[in-house]
Short mmCIF file of C-alpha atoms in Angstrom, two decimals:
data_model
loop_
_atom_site.label_atom_id
_atom_site.label_comp_id
_atom_site.label_asym_id
_atom_site.label_seq_id
_atom_site.Cartn_x
_atom_site.Cartn_y
_atom_site.Cartn_z
CA MET A 1 133.54 27.59 21.22
CA THR A 2 134.61 30.58 23.29
CA HIS A 3 133.74 28.77 26.53
CA PHE A 4 135.73 25.72 25.36
CA ILE A 5 138.79 27.85 24.55
CA LYS A 6 138.63 29.55 27.96
CA LYS A 7 138.35 26.16 29.65
CA VAL A 8 141.36 24.82 27.76
CA PHE A 9 143.38 27.95 28.51
CA GLY A 10 142.45 27.68 32.19
CA THR A 11 143.65 24.06 32.25
CA ILE A 12 146.97 25.00 30.63
CA LYS A 13 147.39 27.95 32.99
CA GLY A 14 146.71 25.74 36.00
CA PHE A 15 149.29 23.21 34.78
CA PHE A 16 152.11 25.75 34.53
CA PHE A 17 151.18 28.20 37.30
CA THR A 18 150.08 27.64 40.89
CA VAL A 19 147.07 29.82 41.70
CA ARG A 20 146.59 30.80 45.32
CA CYS A 21 143.64 32.30 47.18
CA PRO A 22 144.49 36.01 47.64
CA TYR A 23 142.86 36.01 51.08
CA CYS A 24 144.58 33.07 52.77
CA GLY A 25 147.23 31.75 50.37
CA ARG A 26 145.74 28.27 49.86
CA VAL A 27 146.20 26.69 46.44
CA ILE A 28 142.98 26.93 44.42
CA GLU A 29 141.73 25.74 41.07
CA PRO A 30 142.69 28.10 38.22
CA ASN A 31 139.05 28.84 37.40
CA LYS A 32 138.29 30.09 40.94
CA SER A 33 138.94 33.52 42.46
CA CYS A 34 139.26 32.26 46.07
CA CYS A 35 138.99 29.16 48.23
CA ASN A 36 135.66 27.88 49.54
CA LYS A 37 136.56 28.66 53.16
CA CYS A 38 137.26 32.35 52.45
CA ARG A 39 134.19 32.60 50.22
CA LYS A 40 132.04 31.91 53.29
CA GLU A 41 133.35 35.12 54.90
CA PHE A 42 132.32 37.37 52.01
CA PRO A 43 129.62 39.94 52.87
CA GLU A 44 126.31 39.25 51.18
CA MET A 45 125.84 42.84 50.07
CA PRO A 46 128.26 45.53 48.87
CA LEU A 47 129.29 48.21 51.35
CA VAL A 48 128.41 51.75 50.30
CA ARG A 49 130.23 54.88 51.43
CA TYR A 50 130.56 58.43 50.14
CA ALA A 51 133.84 60.12 49.24
CA THR A 52 134.40 63.78 50.04
CA GLY A 53 132.04 65.82 47.89
CA GLY A 54 129.25 63.25 48.04
CA TYR A 55 130.55 60.83 45.41
CA ILE A 56 129.16 57.35 45.99
CA CYS A 57 131.63 54.50 46.49
CA ALA A 58 130.86 50.77 46.41
CA SER A 59 133.13 48.17 48.00
CA PRO A 60 132.77 44.39 48.30
CA PHE A 61 134.75 44.06 51.55
CA PRO A 62 135.49 45.73 54.90
CA TYR A 63 139.15 46.51 55.54
CA ASP A 64 139.48 43.82 58.17
CA GLY A 65 140.55 40.21 58.66
CA ILE A 66 141.30 38.20 55.54
CA PHE A 67 140.42 41.16 53.32
CA ARG A 68 142.93 43.45 55.01
CA ARG A 69 145.55 40.72 54.68
CA ALA A 70 144.81 40.42 50.96
CA VAL A 71 145.22 44.17 50.44
CA LEU A 72 148.52 44.32 52.32
CA ASN A 73 149.95 41.38 50.38
CA PHE A 74 148.66 42.83 47.12
CA LYS A 75 150.22 46.25 47.76
CA PHE A 76 153.44 45.56 49.59
CA HIS A 77 154.52 41.96 48.94
CA ASN A 78 154.85 41.85 45.17
CA CYS A 79 151.47 40.19 44.65
CA GLY A 80 150.26 42.33 41.76
CA ALA A 81 148.94 39.21 40.06
CA TYR A 82 146.16 39.12 42.68
CA ALA A 83 144.43 41.95 40.79
CA GLU A 84 142.82 39.47 38.42
CA LEU A 85 141.24 37.56 41.31
CA LEU A 86 140.32 40.52 43.51
CA SER A 87 138.65 42.47 40.71
CA HIS A 88 135.91 39.86 40.30
CA GLU A 89 134.34 40.87 43.61
CA MET A 90 134.69 44.56 42.80
CA VAL A 91 132.80 44.02 39.56
CA ARG A 92 130.09 42.20 41.48
CA SER A 93 129.67 45.29 43.66
CA ILE A 94 129.73 47.62 40.66
CA LYS A 95 126.98 45.69 38.91
CA ASP A 96 124.90 45.63 42.08
CA VAL A 97 125.22 49.24 43.26
CA TYR A 98 125.43 50.82 39.80
CA ARG A 99 123.08 48.53 37.93
CA ASP A 100 121.08 51.48 36.54
CA ARG A 101 124.17 53.46 35.50
CA LYS A 102 126.40 53.26 32.46
CA PHE A 103 130.04 54.34 32.34
CA ASP A 104 132.14 55.53 29.43
CA LEU A 105 135.54 55.20 31.10
CA VAL A 106 137.20 53.43 34.00
CA THR A 107 140.19 55.13 35.60
CA CYS A 108 142.21 54.89 38.80
CA VAL A 109 143.73 57.01 41.53
CA PRO A 110 147.24 57.70 40.16
CA MET A 111 150.48 57.11 42.01
CA HIS A 112 153.44 59.50 42.07
CA LYS A 113 156.25 58.41 39.74
CA ASP A 114 158.72 58.04 42.62
CA THR A 115 156.38 55.75 44.57
CA LEU A 116 155.62 53.79 41.40
CA ARG A 117 159.34 53.30 40.81
CA GLU A 118 159.79 52.01 44.36
CA ARG A 119 156.81 49.63 44.37
CA GLY A 120 156.92 48.56 40.75
CA TYR A 121 153.19 48.87 40.11
CA ASN A 122 150.13 50.91 41.06
CA GLN A 123 147.69 48.50 42.70
CA ALA A 124 144.75 50.79 41.89
CA GLU A 125 145.70 50.77 38.21
CA LEU A 126 145.91 46.98 38.12
CA LEU A 127 142.46 46.68 39.71
CA ALA A 128 140.99 49.33 37.42
CA LYS A 129 142.27 47.65 34.26
CA GLU A 130 140.90 44.28 35.35
CA CYS A 131 137.52 45.82 36.27
CA ALA A 132 137.40 47.59 32.91
CA ARG A 133 138.17 44.33 31.10
CA LEU A 134 135.49 42.39 32.96
CA LEU A 135 132.92 45.15 32.45
CA GLY A 136 133.79 45.66 28.80
CA ILE A 137 134.48 49.37 29.36
CA GLU A 138 137.48 51.35 28.13
CA TYR A 139 140.24 52.07 30.65
CA ALA A 140 142.05 55.42 30.51
CA ASP A 141 144.64 57.24 32.59
CA LEU A 142 142.85 60.53 33.26
CA LEU A 143 144.88 62.00 36.13
CA VAL A 144 148.53 62.34 37.04
CA LYS A 145 149.94 62.81 40.53
CA THR A 146 152.29 65.77 40.26
CA LYS A 147 153.19 66.19 43.94
CA LYS A 148 154.52 63.55 46.32
CA ASN A 149 152.55 64.16 49.51
CA LYS A 150 152.53 62.26 52.77
CA THR A 151 150.89 58.84 52.63
CA GLN A 152 147.30 59.10 53.85
CA HIS A 153 147.57 56.24 56.33
CA SER A 154 150.50 57.97 58.06
CA ILE A 155 148.55 61.07 59.12
CA LYS A 156 145.46 61.78 61.20
CA ALA A 157 142.03 61.60 59.56
CA ALA A 158 141.44 65.32 60.11
CA GLU A 159 144.58 66.17 58.09
CA ARG A 160 143.89 63.95 55.09
CA ALA A 161 141.64 66.29 53.11
CA LYS A 162 144.27 69.03 53.18
CA ASN A 163 147.03 66.55 52.34
CA VAL A 164 145.59 65.70 48.90
CA ILE A 165 144.72 69.21 47.71
CA GLY A 166 146.69 70.20 44.64
CA VAL A 167 148.46 66.87 44.09
CA TYR A 168 146.43 65.66 41.06
CA SER A 169 146.10 67.17 37.58
CA PRO A 170 144.15 66.12 34.46
CA ILE A 171 146.09 64.57 31.59
CA ASP A 172 143.67 65.47 28.78
CA LYS A 173 140.63 67.61 29.56
CA ASN A 174 139.07 66.80 26.19
CA LEU A 175 139.07 63.09 27.01
CA ILE A 176 137.32 63.79 30.31
CA LYS A 177 134.67 66.25 29.14
CA GLY A 178 131.16 64.79 29.10
CA LYS A 179 132.29 61.28 30.10
CA ARG A 180 130.64 59.16 32.78
CA ILE A 181 133.57 57.96 34.85
CA LEU A 182 134.16 55.16 37.34
CA ILE A 183 137.18 55.76 39.60
CA ILE A 184 138.93 52.74 41.15
CA ASP A 185 141.14 52.58 44.25
CA ASP A 186 142.11 49.86 46.72
CA ILE A 187 140.73 51.35 49.96
CA ILE A 188 138.41 54.16 51.01
CA THR A 189 138.98 55.49 54.52
CA THR A 190 138.01 59.14 54.91
CA GLY A 191 137.19 59.46 51.20
CA SER A 192 139.53 62.44 50.78
CA THR A 193 141.68 60.94 48.01
CA LEU A 194 138.78 59.75 45.88
CA GLY A 195 136.94 62.98 46.55
CA GLU A 196 139.87 65.09 45.36
CA CYS A 197 140.28 63.01 42.20
CA ALA A 198 136.56 63.35 41.51
CA ARG A 199 136.73 67.11 42.11
CA ILE A 200 139.49 67.51 39.52
CA LEU A 201 137.57 65.43 36.99
CA ASN A 202 134.42 67.41 37.70
CA LYS A 203 136.29 70.66 37.02
CA CYS A 204 136.97 69.27 33.54
CA LYS A 205 133.20 69.10 32.97
CA CYS A 206 132.86 65.33 32.97
CA GLY A 207 129.50 63.63 33.33
CA GLU A 208 128.59 61.49 36.33
CA ILE A 209 131.36 60.26 38.64
CA CYS A 210 131.14 57.11 40.79
CA CYS A 211 133.77 55.19 42.74
CA CYS A 212 134.62 51.62 43.67
CA THR A 213 137.27 50.27 46.01
CA LEU A 214 138.24 46.77 47.04
CA CYS A 215 137.78 47.57 50.73
CA THR A 216 136.20 50.18 52.93
CA SER A 217 137.58 51.12 56.32
CA LEU A 218 134.68 51.10 58.76
CA LEU A 219 136.64 52.74 61.56
CA ILE A 220 138.32 56.05 60.79
#
């Protein structure tokens, strides 16, 4: 019955809304997360990196080509709805790389309130909530960004670790303590941002911390 309801809902959704491939913009069927042509470019295995501090990070895509285009549209061209489609591949990577791990909470790298007001949404939060829904794990806002620093992509790689120090704070230490946490972001480049978020959570005596991003930058 559940499968039938989902199928009916998908048909209704497809009738009223045009669904486009987040990687190329082609119209796709409402039950698909991308077009067949783009699917052929997907890496067979997740890409694994380590954020600052040695925290493992899984990503389904390199930050290049159609995947870079998808991220830029998602972040800067009012395509927040892509989160539902993009998160499917993130979950695939999570289940592959972290198949022997269990998480209590999914959270995201927070955005400063001024930046959030300008953009209208935090792309990392949208991805994290979709990943949490697909995984059946609770989502929680665990950190707040209290300082508006320079954007990481605007400064040299060597300066990025220093740029994120002291900009994040825990919201509720009691919620963090003892929890196994999965942190979500859109891109990992040097790993400084994810590493700093993980460091703050670790100071609150959480359990294991792992990370997942949509893309990983192979060239720093």
